[in-house]
Amino acid sequence: MKLDMKSEMILEEYHEKLPLFERMKTLVLNLLRDCLDENHILVSGLEARVKTEQSLTGKLELKGYKYHSLEDITDIVGARIITFYSDEVDIISALAEKLFEIDWDNSVDKRKMLEIDRFGYLSLHYVCRIPEALCKDPEMPQLNQFRFELQMRSTLQHVWANMYHDIGYKSDVEIPLEYQRNMTRLAGMLEMADEQFSRIRKEINGYRRTVQSMVANGNFDEVPLNGDTFRGFLKLRPFKNLADKIAAINQGEVYEDNLMPYYNVLLHMNMKTIGDIVRMCNENAESAYQLALLQLAGTGLDIVTYSVALQNLCFVTILKKGYGESELVRMFNLLYGENDYHHQRAKRICEQARKINLI
Amino acid sequence: MNVTINKQDEKTLVTLDGRIDSTNADQFQQDIAPLMEGDAPDIDIDCTNMTYTSSQGLRVFLLLQKSVMARNGKMVMRNMIPRVKEVFDITGFSNIITIV
C-alpha cells in the first residue's frame, strides 16, 4: 500500500530523528535501571527499542489518518519492564510516575479495560516524556520533545502477550468463536497463577520474618530447621568461638567460608530444630576442639576455614552416637559427592577419635 | 616446586611437582599469576606429584580459587596424595576447593 503525502513526511522526519530516538532509548533504559537499583527492585526483564521503519510504515498504512506529525506517534521509542509478580507492576508504575512526566490522556491501564465478554491478560501502558531536568544534552536539546511508551507487566502477562502475538490476531474479536472460550480460560488461569504466586510470596516473606525474629530472640527450640532458618542462624555466627579457638592452635587466622552446604548434613543427622544444632555445639565443642588440636598441633598450618568448626562438630556428634566410619563417609558423600578417598579419611578420623578417647 | 601450565581452548591444565612451603610460596604465586586473568578461567590442577603444601601454599590456592570464581570459572584439583589431601581436610580447605 502506498502512503499518503502526510505519512511520507512523517516517515522522512523519522529517518532524520533516528539518532535522537536511539539516544532517548539509551537514556530511558539508564534512568529506569538506576531507579530500579536505587529502590532495590529486581525485575525479570528491562528492555527498550526504537520502532523499525517497517513497523512504522505498517502503522501509518493502517492508522495514518490519526497522525498529523511524528510527535503524535507516542511509541517510536518503547520501553518495557517485566516484573516477577503482578503486584509489583503497581510499585513500578508509582516509580515511573515520579521519574517521568506522564501523559495521562494517552496512558491506559489495559488491566482494567477488559469487558466481561472479552478475554486477555494485559499490561499497564504509560505514555511518558523525559523531564527536562533529566535530559540536559546540548547536542540533542529535543530529547524532551518526543514522548515514549512504557509498558509494565508481570512475567505471566508477558507470556500471554507473546503467545497471543504469535497466534497472529490483532484483537480478540478476530478470533474464531470456537477458540475464544479456550483463550478466555487460559487468560483466567494465568491471572489466577499470577495472584497465587504473589500470595505465596507474601506468605513466605511473613514466615521468614517470623522465624528470623524467633532465631534472633533465641527461641531456638521453636524454630524448625530449614534453609531459611539455618541461613538466619548462621548470621549469629554460632561457631565463631570454636573456629577462633581452632585457628589459635597455630596462632592462625580464620577464612570465612559458606556453611550452607552443611545444611543437608545436619538434616541427615536428624536435626529437627535450630535448638538441636545449639545443643550439638554446647555438648560437643570441647571434643571438636580436641580433635582439631590432635590434627593441627605441630603442623604450623596457620589458616583454617570457618567451616572447620562445624565439620569437626559433625564428626564428633556422629562418632559419639556410635554411627562410625560408614556415617562419616555418608557425610562426605553429601558434602563432596562420592569418592573412594572418603573411606580413607573416615578411617583416619576414627583413629584420631580413639586417641582422644572419644570412642 | 615445578609448575607446568598448559593452556587449552576452554581451560588451563596445571601440573604441580614437588612441595610448596615458605621457601618457595612466593615463587609459586608468581608462577601461577598468569592464571589469575583472562577470559578462560577454568583450571584443572594435577597434584599427582605435589608432595606437600604449607599454609602459604593454601593461601595461594585460595587466591587462585577466588580469582577463578570472580570470573565465573571452576577450579578443580585432582590426584592428591593422602598426605596433601589431609592438609586440605584438617584446615577445612576441602570445603571450599573442589578436590576429586
Short mmCIF file of C-alpha atoms in Angstrom, two decimals:
data_model
loop_
_atom_site.label_atom_id
_atom_site.label_comp_id
_atom_site.label_asym_id
_atom_site.label_seq_id
_atom_site.Cartn_x
_atom_site.Cartn_y
_atom_site.Cartn_z
CA MET A 1 0.00 0.00 0.00
CA LYS A 2 1.29 3.47 -0.90
CA LEU A 3 1.49 6.02 1.90
CA ASP A 4 -0.20 9.39 1.57
CA MET A 5 1.93 12.54 1.48
CA LYS A 6 1.47 13.33 5.17
CA SER A 7 2.59 9.84 6.15
CA GLU A 8 5.58 10.10 3.80
CA MET A 9 6.61 13.32 5.56
CA ILE A 10 6.29 11.62 8.93
CA LEU A 11 8.48 8.78 7.69
CA GLU A 12 11.09 11.25 6.41
CA GLU A 13 11.20 13.04 9.76
CA TYR A 14 11.56 9.62 11.46
CA HIS A 15 14.72 8.96 9.41
CA GLU A 16 16.16 12.36 10.32
CA LYS A 17 15.46 11.87 14.00
CA LEU A 18 16.66 8.28 14.35
CA PRO A 19 19.88 9.27 16.23
CA LEU A 20 17.73 11.26 18.64
CA PHE A 21 15.46 8.27 19.23
CA GLU A 22 18.44 5.99 19.81
CA ARG A 23 19.76 8.46 22.39
CA MET A 24 16.31 8.62 24.01
CA LYS A 25 16.16 4.83 24.19
CA THR A 26 19.53 4.63 25.96
CA LEU A 27 18.64 7.44 28.34
CA VAL A 28 15.28 5.88 29.24
CA LEU A 29 16.93 2.49 29.84
CA ASN A 30 19.61 4.02 32.05
CA LEU A 31 17.10 6.08 34.03
CA LEU A 32 14.91 3.02 34.61
CA ARG A 33 17.87 0.81 35.53
CA ASP A 34 19.20 3.35 38.04
CA CYS A 35 15.74 3.82 39.52
CA LEU A 36 15.23 0.06 39.98
CA ASP A 37 18.70 -0.29 41.54
CA GLU A 38 18.13 2.61 43.94
CA ASN A 39 14.87 1.06 45.08
CA HIS A 40 16.37 -2.46 45.29
CA ILE A 41 13.80 -3.89 42.90
CA LEU A 42 14.73 -7.00 40.94
CA VAL A 43 12.85 -7.43 37.70
CA SER A 44 12.60 -10.28 35.26
CA GLY A 45 13.28 -8.05 32.26
CA LEU A 46 14.09 -4.48 31.26
CA GLU A 47 14.24 -3.69 27.56
CA ALA A 48 13.80 -0.84 25.11
CA ARG A 49 13.66 -0.45 21.36
CA VAL A 50 13.24 2.13 18.64
CA LYS A 51 10.40 1.31 16.28
CA THR A 52 11.69 -0.06 12.98
CA GLU A 53 10.91 1.64 9.69
CA GLN A 54 8.90 -1.42 8.66
CA SER A 55 6.79 -1.28 11.78
CA LEU A 56 6.21 2.46 11.48
CA THR A 57 5.24 2.09 7.84
CA GLY A 58 2.75 -0.60 8.78
CA LYS A 59 1.28 1.64 11.45
CA LEU A 60 0.97 4.56 9.02
CA GLU A 61 -0.67 2.33 6.41
CA LEU A 62 -3.28 1.21 8.92
CA LYS A 63 -3.84 4.33 11.00
CA GLY A 64 -2.03 7.13 9.15
CA TYR A 65 -5.21 9.25 9.24
CA LYS A 66 -4.79 9.61 13.04
CA TYR A 67 -1.38 11.28 12.91
CA HIS A 68 -0.57 14.83 11.85
CA SER A 69 3.12 14.77 12.72
CA LEU A 70 5.80 12.43 14.08
CA GLU A 71 5.19 13.87 17.56
CA ASP A 72 1.68 12.38 17.52
CA ILE A 73 3.14 8.87 17.44
CA THR A 74 3.96 8.05 21.03
CA ASP A 75 5.63 4.67 20.68
CA ILE A 76 8.59 5.39 18.39
CA VAL A 77 10.65 4.70 21.48
CA GLY A 78 9.24 1.94 23.65
CA ALA A 79 10.49 0.53 26.93
CA ARG A 80 9.24 -2.46 28.85
CA ILE A 81 9.66 -3.61 32.41
CA ILE A 82 8.71 -7.20 33.18
CA THR A 83 8.21 -7.85 36.87
CA PHE A 84 8.25 -11.23 38.57
CA TYR A 85 4.92 -10.66 40.31
CA SER A 86 1.74 -8.93 39.20
CA ASP A 87 1.51 -6.80 42.35
CA GLU A 88 4.92 -5.33 41.56
CA VAL A 89 3.50 -3.65 38.45
CA ASP A 90 1.82 -1.06 40.69
CA ILE A 91 5.10 -0.38 42.53
CA ILE A 92 6.93 0.08 39.24
CA SER A 93 4.22 2.37 37.88
CA ALA A 94 4.43 4.55 41.01
CA LEU A 95 8.18 4.88 40.45
CA ALA A 96 7.65 5.69 36.77
CA GLU A 97 5.21 8.44 37.76
CA LYS A 98 7.91 10.02 39.90
CA LEU A 99 10.60 9.59 37.28
CA PHE A 100 8.84 10.71 34.10
CA GLU A 101 6.13 13.15 33.03
CA ILE A 102 3.08 11.01 32.31
CA ASP A 103 0.70 11.91 29.54
CA TRP A 104 -2.40 10.70 31.37
CA ASP A 105 -4.75 11.34 28.45
CA ASN A 106 -2.91 8.74 26.40
CA SER A 107 -1.90 6.28 29.14
CA VAL A 108 -4.02 3.22 29.66
CA ASP A 109 -4.29 0.58 32.30
CA LYS A 110 -5.25 -2.24 29.99
CA ARG A 111 -5.58 -4.47 33.02
CA LYS A 112 -8.80 -2.61 33.84
CA MET A 113 -10.09 -2.30 30.29
CA LEU A 114 -11.38 -5.79 29.72
CA GLU A 115 -15.08 -6.14 29.30
CA ILE A 116 -16.81 -9.12 30.81
CA ASP A 117 -17.19 -10.90 27.48
CA ARG A 118 -13.63 -10.23 26.33
CA PHE A 119 -10.53 -12.13 27.26
CA GLY A 120 -6.92 -11.23 27.63
CA TYR A 121 -4.22 -10.73 30.14
CA LEU A 122 -2.83 -7.32 29.53
CA SER A 123 -0.40 -4.80 30.85
CA LEU A 124 -0.13 -1.22 32.00
CA HIS A 125 0.96 1.27 29.34
CA TYR A 126 2.14 4.78 30.16
CA VAL A 127 2.91 7.43 27.59
CA CYS A 128 5.79 9.39 29.09
CA ARG A 129 8.18 12.22 28.47
CA ILE A 130 11.68 12.52 29.91
CA PRO A 131 11.62 15.54 32.25
CA GLU A 132 13.75 18.41 31.00
CA ALA A 133 15.88 18.25 34.14
CA LEU A 134 17.00 14.70 33.27
CA CYS A 135 18.00 15.29 29.66
CA LYS A 136 20.48 18.10 29.57
CA ASP A 137 22.24 17.19 26.35
CA PRO A 138 23.35 20.33 24.45
CA GLU A 139 23.81 18.26 21.30
CA MET A 140 20.29 16.89 21.48
CA PRO A 141 18.01 19.51 23.03
CA GLN A 142 14.97 17.70 21.62
CA LEU A 143 15.23 14.68 23.93
CA ASN A 144 12.28 16.08 25.82
CA GLN A 145 10.23 16.84 22.71
CA PHE A 146 9.06 13.33 21.90
CA ARG A 147 7.04 11.05 24.08
CA PHE A 148 7.74 7.36 24.54
CA GLU A 149 5.74 4.36 25.67
CA LEU A 150 6.49 2.45 28.84
CA GLN A 151 4.90 -0.97 29.24
CA MET A 152 4.80 -2.60 32.65
CA ARG A 153 3.68 -6.18 33.02
CA SER A 154 4.26 -9.30 35.06
CA THR A 155 6.13 -12.29 33.68
CA LEU A 156 2.88 -14.17 33.10
CA GLN A 157 1.28 -11.14 31.48
CA HIS A 158 4.34 -11.10 29.23
CA VAL A 159 3.87 -14.78 28.43
CA TRP A 160 0.28 -14.08 27.46
CA ALA A 161 1.25 -11.12 25.27
CA ASN A 162 3.95 -13.12 23.48
CA MET A 163 1.78 -16.17 22.85
CA TYR A 164 -1.14 -14.02 21.76
CA HIS A 165 1.12 -12.13 19.37
CA ASP A 166 2.40 -15.42 17.97
CA ILE A 167 -1.12 -16.65 17.27
CA GLY A 168 -1.42 -13.70 14.92
CA TYR A 169 -4.68 -11.95 15.77
CA LYS A 170 -4.66 -8.21 16.43
CA SER A 171 -7.75 -8.29 18.64
CA ASP A 172 -9.84 -10.87 20.42
CA VAL A 173 -12.90 -10.21 18.26
CA GLU A 174 -10.99 -11.57 15.23
CA ILE A 175 -10.50 -14.97 16.83
CA PRO A 176 -12.95 -17.62 15.67
CA LEU A 177 -15.66 -18.20 18.26
CA GLU A 178 -14.75 -21.85 18.78
CA TYR A 179 -11.29 -20.81 20.06
CA GLN A 180 -12.37 -17.82 22.12
CA ARG A 181 -13.63 -19.96 25.01
CA ASN A 182 -10.28 -21.76 25.41
CA MET A 183 -8.36 -18.49 25.17
CA THR A 184 -10.56 -16.99 27.89
CA ARG A 185 -9.95 -20.00 30.13
CA LEU A 186 -6.23 -19.71 29.57
CA ALA A 187 -6.19 -15.98 30.36
CA GLY A 188 -8.10 -16.66 33.57
CA MET A 189 -5.68 -19.40 34.51
CA LEU A 190 -2.66 -17.13 34.03
CA GLU A 191 -4.31 -14.37 36.06
CA MET A 192 -5.05 -16.81 38.87
CA ALA A 193 -1.50 -18.19 38.73
CA ASP A 194 -0.13 -14.63 38.96
CA GLU A 195 -2.30 -13.96 42.03
CA GLN A 196 -1.26 -17.24 43.64
CA PHE A 197 2.46 -16.54 43.10
CA SER A 198 2.03 -13.11 44.73
CA ARG A 199 0.10 -14.62 47.64
CA ILE A 200 2.64 -17.40 48.19
CA ARG A 201 5.49 -14.90 48.13
CA LYS A 202 3.75 -12.71 50.74
CA GLU A 203 3.15 -15.72 52.97
CA ILE A 204 6.74 -16.95 52.65
CA ASN A 205 8.07 -13.47 53.43
CA GLY A 206 5.82 -13.35 56.50
CA TYR A 207 7.06 -16.77 57.58
CA ARG A 208 10.68 -15.72 57.11
CA ARG A 209 10.19 -12.61 59.21
CA THR A 210 8.58 -14.67 61.98
CA VAL A 211 11.30 -17.32 62.14
CA GLN A 212 14.07 -14.75 61.83
CA SER A 213 12.75 -12.94 64.86
CA MET A 214 12.46 -16.27 66.72
CA VAL A 215 16.09 -17.02 65.87
CA ALA A 216 17.17 -13.51 66.86
CA ASN A 217 15.30 -13.83 70.16
CA GLY A 218 17.00 -17.13 70.93
CA ASN A 219 13.84 -19.29 70.88
CA PHE A 220 15.85 -21.96 69.09
CA ASP A 221 13.79 -24.99 70.09
CA GLU A 222 10.72 -23.44 68.49
CA VAL A 223 12.49 -22.83 65.18
CA PRO A 224 12.27 -25.70 62.70
CA LEU A 225 15.46 -26.36 60.76
CA ASN A 226 15.10 -25.38 57.12
CA GLY A 227 17.17 -23.46 54.59
CA ASP A 228 15.81 -20.08 55.70
CA THR A 229 16.21 -20.65 59.42
CA PHE A 230 19.70 -22.13 59.06
CA ARG A 231 20.76 -19.10 56.98
CA GLY A 232 19.33 -16.78 59.63
CA PHE A 233 21.04 -18.77 62.38
CA LEU A 234 24.41 -18.52 60.63
CA LYS A 235 24.14 -14.73 60.79
CA LEU A 236 24.50 -15.06 64.57
CA ARG A 237 27.98 -16.54 63.96
CA PRO A 238 27.27 -19.55 66.18
CA PHE A 239 30.57 -21.36 65.51
CA LYS A 240 32.85 -18.33 65.75
CA ASN A 241 34.28 -19.13 69.20
CA LEU A 242 35.14 -22.69 68.22
CA ALA A 243 36.65 -21.63 64.87
CA ASP A 244 38.76 -18.94 66.59
CA LYS A 245 39.94 -21.46 69.17
CA ILE A 246 40.91 -23.96 66.44
CA ALA A 247 42.78 -21.26 64.48
CA ALA A 248 44.63 -20.27 67.66
CA ILE A 249 46.23 -23.74 67.82
CA ASN A 250 48.85 -22.40 65.40
CA GLN A 251 48.23 -18.68 66.08
CA GLY A 252 46.42 -18.64 62.79
CA GLU A 253 43.52 -16.92 61.07
CA VAL A 254 40.00 -17.99 60.11
CA TYR A 255 38.95 -17.76 56.48
CA GLU A 256 35.22 -17.02 56.27
CA ASP A 257 33.52 -19.56 54.04
CA ASN A 258 29.95 -20.58 53.39
CA LEU A 259 28.41 -23.10 55.77
CA MET A 260 25.19 -23.65 53.83
CA PRO A 261 26.48 -26.92 52.27
CA TYR A 262 26.30 -28.36 55.80
CA TYR A 263 22.52 -27.87 55.88
CA ASN A 264 21.94 -31.23 54.18
CA VAL A 265 24.39 -32.91 56.54
CA LEU A 266 22.52 -31.56 59.58
CA LEU A 267 19.22 -32.76 58.15
CA HIS A 268 20.77 -36.16 57.56
CA MET A 269 21.94 -36.14 61.19
CA ASN A 270 18.25 -35.85 62.10
CA MET A 271 18.47 -32.28 63.40
CA LYS A 272 14.89 -31.01 63.54
CA THR A 273 15.25 -27.57 65.06
CA ILE A 274 17.87 -24.85 65.39
CA GLY A 275 17.86 -25.80 69.08
CA ASP A 276 19.25 -29.23 68.10
CA ILE A 277 22.26 -27.52 66.47
CA VAL A 278 22.80 -25.29 69.50
CA ARG A 279 22.76 -28.38 71.74
CA MET A 280 25.22 -30.16 69.45
CA CYS A 281 27.53 -27.16 69.74
CA ASN A 282 27.21 -26.84 73.53
CA GLU A 283 27.71 -30.55 74.17
CA ASN A 284 30.48 -31.26 71.67
CA ALA A 285 32.53 -28.08 71.18
CA GLU A 286 35.28 -29.23 73.53
CA SER A 287 35.61 -32.63 71.82
CA ALA A 288 35.60 -30.94 68.40
CA TYR A 289 38.43 -28.71 69.62
CA GLN A 290 40.39 -31.69 71.00
CA LEU A 291 40.09 -33.41 67.62
CA ALA A 292 41.36 -30.28 65.85
CA LEU A 293 44.18 -30.00 68.36
CA LEU A 294 45.31 -33.53 67.57
CA GLN A 295 45.11 -32.84 63.83
CA LEU A 296 46.72 -29.40 63.70
CA ALA A 297 49.17 -29.12 66.60
CA GLY A 298 52.73 -29.07 65.32
CA THR A 299 51.75 -28.74 61.67
CA GLY A 300 52.31 -24.98 61.52
CA LEU A 301 49.12 -24.69 59.46
CA ASP A 302 48.00 -21.20 60.43
CA ILE A 303 44.89 -20.77 58.32
CA VAL A 304 41.62 -22.67 58.76
CA THR A 305 38.19 -22.15 57.31
CA TYR A 306 35.20 -21.14 59.44
CA SER A 307 33.50 -24.37 58.35
CA VAL A 308 36.18 -26.48 60.02
CA ALA A 309 34.40 -25.81 63.34
CA LEU A 310 31.09 -27.23 62.13
CA GLN A 311 32.94 -30.01 60.29
CA ASN A 312 34.57 -31.23 63.49
CA LEU A 313 31.34 -30.80 65.45
CA CYS A 314 29.62 -33.10 62.97
CA PHE A 315 32.45 -35.68 63.17
CA VAL A 316 32.29 -35.76 66.95
CA THR A 317 28.49 -35.92 67.11
CA ILE A 318 28.33 -38.74 64.58
CA LEU A 319 31.03 -40.75 66.36
CA LYS A 320 29.62 -40.17 69.84
CA LYS A 321 26.29 -41.51 68.67
CA GLY A 322 28.12 -44.67 67.66
CA TYR A 323 27.47 -44.40 63.93
CA GLY A 324 31.12 -44.92 62.96
CA GLU A 325 33.01 -44.80 59.68
CA SER A 326 30.09 -45.51 57.37
CA GLU A 327 28.17 -42.46 58.59
CA LEU A 328 31.24 -40.25 58.15
CA VAL A 329 31.52 -41.50 54.57
CA ARG A 330 27.84 -40.64 54.07
CA MET A 331 28.55 -37.13 55.36
CA PHE A 332 31.43 -36.73 52.89
CA ASN A 333 29.28 -38.03 50.06
CA LEU A 334 26.67 -35.39 50.89
CA LEU A 335 29.25 -32.62 51.00
CA TYR A 336 31.56 -33.51 48.13
CA GLY A 337 29.96 -36.29 46.10
CA GLU A 338 31.11 -39.88 46.12
CA ASN A 339 34.85 -40.59 46.13
CA ASP A 340 36.88 -43.64 47.22
CA TYR A 341 39.11 -41.38 49.28
CA HIS A 342 36.26 -40.73 51.75
CA HIS A 343 36.71 -44.22 53.31
CA GLN A 344 40.36 -43.48 54.00
CA ARG A 345 39.52 -40.12 55.54
CA ALA A 346 36.74 -41.59 57.69
CA LYS A 347 39.08 -44.32 58.92
CA ARG A 348 41.71 -41.74 59.86
CA ILE A 349 39.19 -39.63 61.80
CA CYS A 350 38.03 -42.71 63.72
CA GLU A 351 41.64 -43.49 64.66
CA GLN A 352 42.11 -39.91 65.86
CA ALA A 353 38.86 -40.09 67.83
CA ARG A 354 40.11 -43.20 69.62
CA LYS A 355 43.33 -41.42 70.57
CA ILE A 356 41.35 -38.74 72.40
CA ASN A 357 39.01 -41.36 73.92
CA LEU A 358 36.02 -40.07 72.01
CA ILE A 359 35.02 -43.59 71.05
CA MET B 1 58.23 -26.84 43.09
CA ASN B 2 57.84 -27.06 39.34
CA VAL B 3 54.72 -25.61 37.76
CA THR B 4 53.73 -26.54 34.23
CA ILE B 5 50.96 -24.54 32.62
CA ASN B 6 49.29 -25.82 29.51
CA LYS B 7 46.61 -23.55 28.10
CA GLN B 8 43.94 -25.27 26.08
CA ASP B 9 40.90 -23.76 24.38
CA GLU B 10 38.47 -23.62 27.24
CA LYS B 11 40.55 -24.44 30.29
CA THR B 12 44.07 -24.41 31.61
CA LEU B 13 45.82 -27.56 32.76
CA VAL B 14 48.33 -27.06 35.55
CA THR B 15 50.76 -29.71 36.76
CA LEU B 16 52.45 -29.33 40.13
CA ASP B 17 55.62 -31.18 41.03
CA GLY B 18 57.30 -31.01 44.46
CA ARG B 19 56.46 -29.26 47.73
CA ILE B 20 55.13 -25.78 48.45
CA ASP B 21 56.43 -24.21 51.64
CA SER B 22 57.70 -20.89 52.99
CA THR B 23 60.83 -21.09 50.82
CA ASN B 24 59.01 -21.17 47.50
CA ALA B 25 55.41 -20.00 48.07
CA ASP B 26 56.16 -16.51 46.69
CA GLN B 27 57.69 -18.03 43.58
CA PHE B 28 54.70 -20.37 43.26
CA GLN B 29 52.38 -17.37 43.41
CA GLN B 30 54.35 -15.64 40.66
CA ASP B 31 54.32 -18.79 38.56
CA ILE B 32 50.56 -19.03 38.61
CA ALA B 33 49.90 -15.27 38.33
CA PRO B 34 49.01 -15.59 34.59
CA LEU B 35 46.12 -17.87 35.63
CA MET B 36 44.50 -15.05 37.58
CA GLU B 37 43.49 -13.13 34.49
CA GLY B 38 41.95 -13.90 31.12
CA ASP B 39 38.68 -14.98 29.60
CA ALA B 40 39.08 -18.74 30.11
CA PRO B 41 39.11 -19.06 33.89
CA ASP B 42 38.56 -22.83 34.24
CA ILE B 43 41.59 -24.51 35.77
CA ASP B 44 42.38 -28.19 36.22
CA ILE B 45 45.28 -28.83 38.60
CA ASP B 46 47.01 -32.19 38.57
CA CYS B 47 48.53 -32.77 42.02
CA THR B 48 49.88 -36.29 41.43
CA ASN B 49 53.46 -35.18 42.11
CA MET B 50 52.76 -32.47 44.70
CA THR B 51 54.34 -33.83 47.86
CA TYR B 52 53.29 -31.21 50.44
CA THR B 53 51.75 -27.79 50.90
CA SER B 54 52.14 -25.46 53.85
CA SER B 55 49.60 -22.80 54.79
CA GLN B 56 51.45 -20.37 52.50
CA GLY B 57 50.57 -22.71 49.66
CA LEU B 58 46.96 -22.92 50.85
CA ARG B 59 46.74 -19.12 50.72
CA VAL B 60 47.95 -19.12 47.11
CA PHE B 61 45.36 -21.77 46.17
CA LEU B 62 42.74 -19.63 47.91
CA LEU B 63 43.76 -16.55 45.90
CA LEU B 64 43.58 -18.57 42.71
CA GLN B 65 40.19 -20.02 43.63
CA LYS B 66 38.79 -16.53 44.35
CA SER B 67 40.11 -15.22 41.05
CA VAL B 68 38.57 -18.14 39.15
CA MET B 69 35.21 -17.75 40.88
CA ALA B 70 35.16 -13.99 40.29
CA ARG B 71 35.30 -14.83 36.58
CA ASN B 72 32.55 -17.48 36.93
CA GLY B 73 35.02 -20.26 36.31
CA LYS B 74 35.73 -23.54 38.07
CA MET B 75 38.93 -24.78 39.66
CA VAL B 76 39.42 -28.48 40.26
CA MET B 77 42.38 -30.14 42.00
CA ARG B 78 42.87 -33.81 41.30
CA ASN B 79 45.01 -36.83 42.17
CA MET B 80 46.24 -35.55 45.53
CA ILE B 81 48.35 -37.95 47.56
CA PRO B 82 46.82 -38.69 51.02
CA ARG B 83 49.37 -36.57 52.90
CA VAL B 84 48.48 -33.47 50.89
CA LYS B 85 44.76 -34.22 50.98
CA GLU B 86 44.96 -34.39 54.76
CA VAL B 87 46.26 -30.80 54.88
CA PHE B 88 43.21 -29.66 52.93
CA ASP B 89 40.90 -31.75 55.15
CA ILE B 90 42.08 -30.68 58.59
CA THR B 91 42.16 -26.98 57.67
CA GLY B 92 38.67 -27.10 56.12
CA PHE B 93 40.03 -26.22 52.67
CA SER B 94 38.34 -29.34 51.27
CA ASN B 95 35.10 -27.43 51.95
CA ILE B 96 36.00 -24.56 49.64
CA ILE B 97 38.08 -26.14 46.89
CA THR B 98 36.80 -28.90 44.64
CA ILE B 99 39.08 -31.91 45.04
CA VAL B 100 38.48 -35.05 43.02
#
